[in-house]
Coordinates of C-alpha atoms in Angstrom, one line a residue:
X199 CA 0.0 0.0 0.0
X200 CA 2.9 2.3 0.8
X201 CA 4.5 1.6 -2.6
X202 CA 1.2 2.6 -4.4
X203 CA 1.1 5.8 -2.4
X204 CA 4.6 6.6 -3.4
X205 CA 3.9 5.8 -7.1
X206 CA 0.8 8.0 -6.9
X207 CA 2.8 10.8 -5.3
X208 CA 5.4 10.4 -8.1
X209 CA 2.8 10.6 -10.8
X210 CA 1.3 13.7 -9.3
X211 CA 4.7 15.3 -8.8
X212 CA 5.6 14.6 -12.5
X213 CA 2.3 16.0 -13.6
X214 CA 2.9 19.1 -11.5
X215 CA 6.4 19.6 -12.9
X216 CA 5.1 19.1 -16.5
X217 CA 2.3 21.6 -15.9
X218 CA 4.6 24.1 -14.2
X219 CA 7.1 23.8 -17.1
X220 CA 4.3 24.4 -19.6
X221 CA 3.0 27.4 -17.6
X222 CA 6.5 28.9 -17.3
X223 CA 7.1 28.5 -21.0
X224 CA 3.8 30.3 -21.8
X225 CA 3.8 32.7 -18.9
X226 CA 3.6 35.8 -21.0
X227 CA 0.7 34.4 -23.1
X228 CA -1.1 33.4 -19.9
X229 CA -0.6 36.9 -18.4
X230 CA -1.8 38.6 -21.6
X231 CA -5.0 36.4 -21.5
X232 CA -5.5 37.1 -17.8
X233 CA -5.1 40.9 -18.4
X234 CA -7.7 40.6 -21.2
X235 CA -10.0 38.7 -18.8
X236 CA -9.5 41.3 -16.2
X237 CA -10.3 44.0 -18.7
X238 CA -13.5 42.2 -19.7
X239 CA -14.5 42.0 -16.0
X240 CA -13.8 45.7 -15.6
X241 CA -16.0 46.4 -18.6
X242 CA -18.8 44.4 -17.0
X243 CA -18.4 46.2 -13.8
X244 CA -18.7 49.5 -15.6
X245 CA -21.8 48.3 -17.3
X246 CA -23.2 47.3 -13.9
X247 CA -22.3 50.6 -12.4
X248 CA -24.0 52.4 -15.3
X249 CA -27.1 50.3 -14.8
X250 CA -27.1 51.0 -11.1
X251 CA -26.7 54.7 -11.7
X252 CA -29.5 54.7 -14.2
X253 CA -31.9 53.0 -11.7
X254 CA -30.8 55.4 -9.0
X255 CA -31.6 58.4 -11.2
X256 CA -35.0 56.8 -12.0
X257 CA -35.7 56.6 -8.3
X258 CA -34.7 60.2 -7.8
X259 CA -37.1 61.2 -10.6
X260 CA -39.8 59.2 -9.0
X261 CA -39.0 60.8 -5.6
X262 CA -39.2 64.2 -7.3
X263 CA -42.5 63.3 -8.8
X264 CA -43.8 62.2 -5.4
X265 CA -42.6 65.5 -3.9
X266 CA -44.5 67.4 -6.6
X267 CA -47.6 65.3 -5.9
X268 CA -47.2 65.9 -2.2
X269 CA -47.1 69.6 -2.7
X270 CA -50.1 69.5 -4.9
X271 CA -52.2 67.4 -2.6
X272 CA -51.2 69.4 0.4
X273 CA -52.5 72.5 -1.3
X274 CA -55.7 70.7 -2.2
X275 CA -56.2 69.4 1.3
X276 CA -55.9 73.0 2.7
X277 CA -58.4 74.2 0.2
X278 CA -60.9 71.5 1.1
X279 CA -60.5 72.3 4.8
X280 CA -61.0 76.0 4.2
X281 CA -64.2 75.1 2.4
X282 CA -65.2 72.9 5.2
X283 CA -65.3 69.7 3.1
X284 CA -63.6 67.5 5.7
X285 CA -64.4 64.2 3.8
X286 CA -62.6 65.4 0.8
X287 CA -59.8 66.8 2.9
X288 CA -59.5 63.3 4.6
X289 CA -59.3 61.5 1.2
X290 CA -56.5 63.9 0.1
X291 CA -54.8 63.3 3.4
X292 CA -54.9 59.6 2.9
X293 CA -53.3 60.0 -0.5
X294 CA -50.6 62.2 1.0
X295 CA -49.9 59.5 3.6
X296 CA -49.4 57.0 0.8
X297 CA -47.1 59.4 -1.1
X298 CA -45.0 60.2 2.0
X299 CA -44.7 56.4 2.8
X300 CA -43.6 55.7 -0.7
X301 CA -41.1 58.6 -0.6
X302 CA -39.8 57.4 2.8
X303 CA -39.1 54.0 1.2
X304 CA -37.4 55.3 -1.9
X305 CA -35.2 57.8 0.0
X306 CA -33.0 55.2 1.8
X307 CA -32.8 53.1 -1.4
X308 CA -31.4 56.1 -3.2
X309 CA -28.9 56.6 -0.5
X310 CA -27.8 53.0 -0.5
X311 CA -27.5 53.0 -4.3
X312 CA -25.3 56.1 -4.1
X313 CA -23.1 54.5 -1.6
X314 CA -22.9 51.3 -3.7
X315 CA -22.0 53.4 -6.8
X316 CA -19.1 55.1 -4.9
X317 CA -17.9 51.8 -3.6
X318 CA -18.0 50.1 -7.1
X319 CA -16.5 53.2 -8.7
X320 CA -13.5 53.0 -6.3
X321 CA -13.1 49.2 -7.0
X322 CA -13.1 49.8 -10.7
X323 CA -10.5 52.6 -10.3
X324 CA -8.3 50.3 -8.3
X325 CA -8.8 47.5 -10.8
X326 CA -7.8 49.8 -13.6
X327 CA -4.7 50.8 -11.8
X328 CA -3.7 47.2 -11.1
X329 CA -4.3 46.2 -14.7
X330 CA -2.3 49.1 -16.0
X331 CA 0.6 48.3 -13.6
X332 CA 0.5 44.6 -14.6
X333 CA 0.4 45.5 -18.3
X334 CA 3.5 47.7 -17.9
X335 CA 5.2 45.0 -16.0
X336 CA 4.4 42.5 -18.7
X337 CA 5.8 44.9 -21.3
X338 CA 9.0 45.2 -19.4
X339 CA 9.3 41.4 -19.0
X340 CA 8.5 40.9 -22.7
X341 CA 11.2 43.5 -23.6
X342 CA 13.8 41.7 -21.3
X343 CA 12.8 38.4 -22.8
X344 CA 13.4 39.7 -26.3
X345 CA 16.7 41.1 -25.4
X346 CA 17.8 37.9 -23.6
X347 CA 16.7 35.8 -26.6
X348 CA 18.7 38.1 -28.9
X349 CA 21.7 37.8 -26.6
X350 CA 21.3 34.0 -26.6
X351 CA 21.1 34.0 -30.4
X352 CA 24.3 36.1 -30.6
X353 CA 26.1 33.8 -28.1
X354 CA 25.0 30.7 -30.0
X355 CA 26.0 32.3 -33.3
X356 CA 29.3 33.3 -31.9
X357 CA 29.9 29.8 -30.6
X358 CA 29.0 28.3 -34.1
X359 CA 31.3 30.9 -35.8
X360 CA 34.1 30.0 -33.4
X361 CA 33.6 26.4 -34.1
X362 CA 33.5 27.0 -37.8
X363 CA 36.6 29.1 -37.7
X364 CA 38.3 26.4 -35.7
X365 CA 37.3 23.8 -38.3
X366 CA 38.5 26.1 -41.1
X367 CA 41.9 26.6 -39.3
X368 CA 42.3 22.9 -38.9
X369 CA 41.5 22.4 -42.6
X370 CA 44.0 25.1 -43.6
X371 CA 46.7 23.4 -41.4
X372 CA 46.0 20.1 -43.1
X373 CA 46.2 21.7 -46.6
X374 CA 49.6 23.2 -45.7
X375 CA 50.8 19.8 -44.4
X376 CA 49.8 18.1 -47.6
X377 CA 51.6 20.8 -49.6
X378 CA 54.8 20.3 -47.6
X379 CA 54.5 16.6 -48.2
X380 CA 54.1 17.2 -52.0
X381 CA 57.1 19.5 -52.1
X382 CA 59.2 16.9 -50.3
X383 CA 58.0 14.3 -52.7
X384 CA 58.9 16.5 -55.7
X385 CA 62.4 17.2 -54.2
X386 CA 63.0 13.6 -53.6
X387 CA 61.9 12.6 -57.1
X388 CA 64.2 15.3 -58.6
X389 CA 67.1 14.0 -56.5
X390 CA 66.4 10.4 -57.6
X391 CA 66.3 11.6 -61.2
X392 CA 69.6 13.4 -60.9
X393 CA 71.2 10.3 -59.3
X394 CA 69.8 8.2 -62.2
X395 CA 71.2 10.5 -64.9
X396 CA 74.4 11.4 -63.1
X397 CA 73.5 15.1 -62.9
X398 CA 74.2 15.2 -59.2
X399 CA 77.7 13.9 -59.8
X400 CA 78.4 16.4 -62.6
X401 CA 77.2 19.2 -60.3
X402 CA 79.7 18.1 -57.6
X403 CA 82.5 17.8 -60.2
X404 CA 81.6 21.2 -61.7
X405 CA 81.7 22.8 -58.2
X406 CA 85.1 21.2 -57.5
X407 CA 86.5 22.5 -60.9
X408 CA 87.2 18.9 -62.0
X409 CA 84.9 18.7 -64.9
X410 CA 86.7 19.2 -68.2
X411 CA 86.2 22.7 -69.7
X412 CA 85.4 24.3 -66.4
X413 CA 87.5 26.3 -64.0
X414 CA 86.9 27.0 -60.4
X415 CA 87.3 30.5 -58.9
X416 CA 90.5 29.4 -57.2
X417 CA 91.9 28.2 -60.6
X418 CA 91.2 31.6 -62.2
X419 CA 92.8 33.5 -59.3
X420 CA 95.9 31.3 -59.5
X421 CA 96.2 31.9 -63.2
X422 CA 95.8 35.6 -62.9
X423 CA 98.5 35.6 -60.2
X424 CA 101.0 33.8 -62.5
X425 CA 104.1 35.4 -64.1
X426 CA 102.5 35.9 -67.5
X427 CA 99.3 37.3 -66.0
X428 CA 97.3 34.5 -67.6
X429 CA 96.5 33.7 -71.1
X430 CA 94.0 35.8 -73.0
X431 CA 90.6 34.2 -73.2
X432 CA 90.0 32.5 -76.5
X433 CA 86.8 31.3 -77.8
X434 CA 86.7 27.7 -79.0
X435 CA 87.8 27.5 -82.7
X436 CA 89.6 30.9 -82.7
X437 CA 93.1 31.0 -84.2
X438 CA 96.0 33.2 -83.2
X439 CA 95.6 35.4 -86.3
X440 CA 92.9 37.9 -85.6
X441 CA 93.0 39.1 -89.3
X442 CA 90.6 37.1 -91.4
X443 CA 91.8 35.9 -94.8
X444 CA 90.3 37.3 -97.9
X445 CA 89.6 33.9 -99.3
X446 CA 87.2 32.8 -96.6
X447 CA 83.9 34.8 -96.9
X448 CA 83.0 33.7 -93.4
X449 CA 86.1 35.6 -92.0
X450 CA 85.4 38.8 -93.9
X451 CA 84.5 41.7 -91.6
X452 CA 80.8 42.7 -91.6
X453 CA 80.0 46.0 -93.3

């Protein structure tokens, strides 16, 4: 039995939490509807007040009419008494008694209705003030909610942008690494090709000045420092005679 009570309490608790969560998520909508309901109730109260005021004014008019009848019948009763017609005077007096009794009944009713009007008018005024204050508070809460939603959106967007920038930076790093790997592959392939063709060995011999037809910088300096100052530089195929023969057209000077 205790277990069933606990399960029942758990179900009621979960239902309460779910209902509270829904109410919190729609708090502004609920408040707006409650304000509209309160405004509708205020409008009904004003209609009731207007109806009460109209009835009170009708009673006042009836009381005024009774007062006019009283004045009229009092004058008639005096005239009948002056004439000595006491029977007629008594009939008029009975009518006056009815009028005065009716007036005595209506007078406190009018006073009560006036008091009720003042009380209802004060309640309506207080209700209007509370509704207006609540409406302003709801507007402030709604504005804060909008600002906070915008801030949350900006924060979420910033987080997404930061994540995107991080992903882009990682991609760029990987691209650079692939490019470096390609460059190393190209360099290694070129070195292997030079080794296959002997170009790397020729380059080493050329740098050492051991390749035929080449001279190193040290060889040139040594030649220039020799006793004869070095031999003049001759182009391949040139002879010692600088004057071309007339028989060879290729050796004739250009005009």
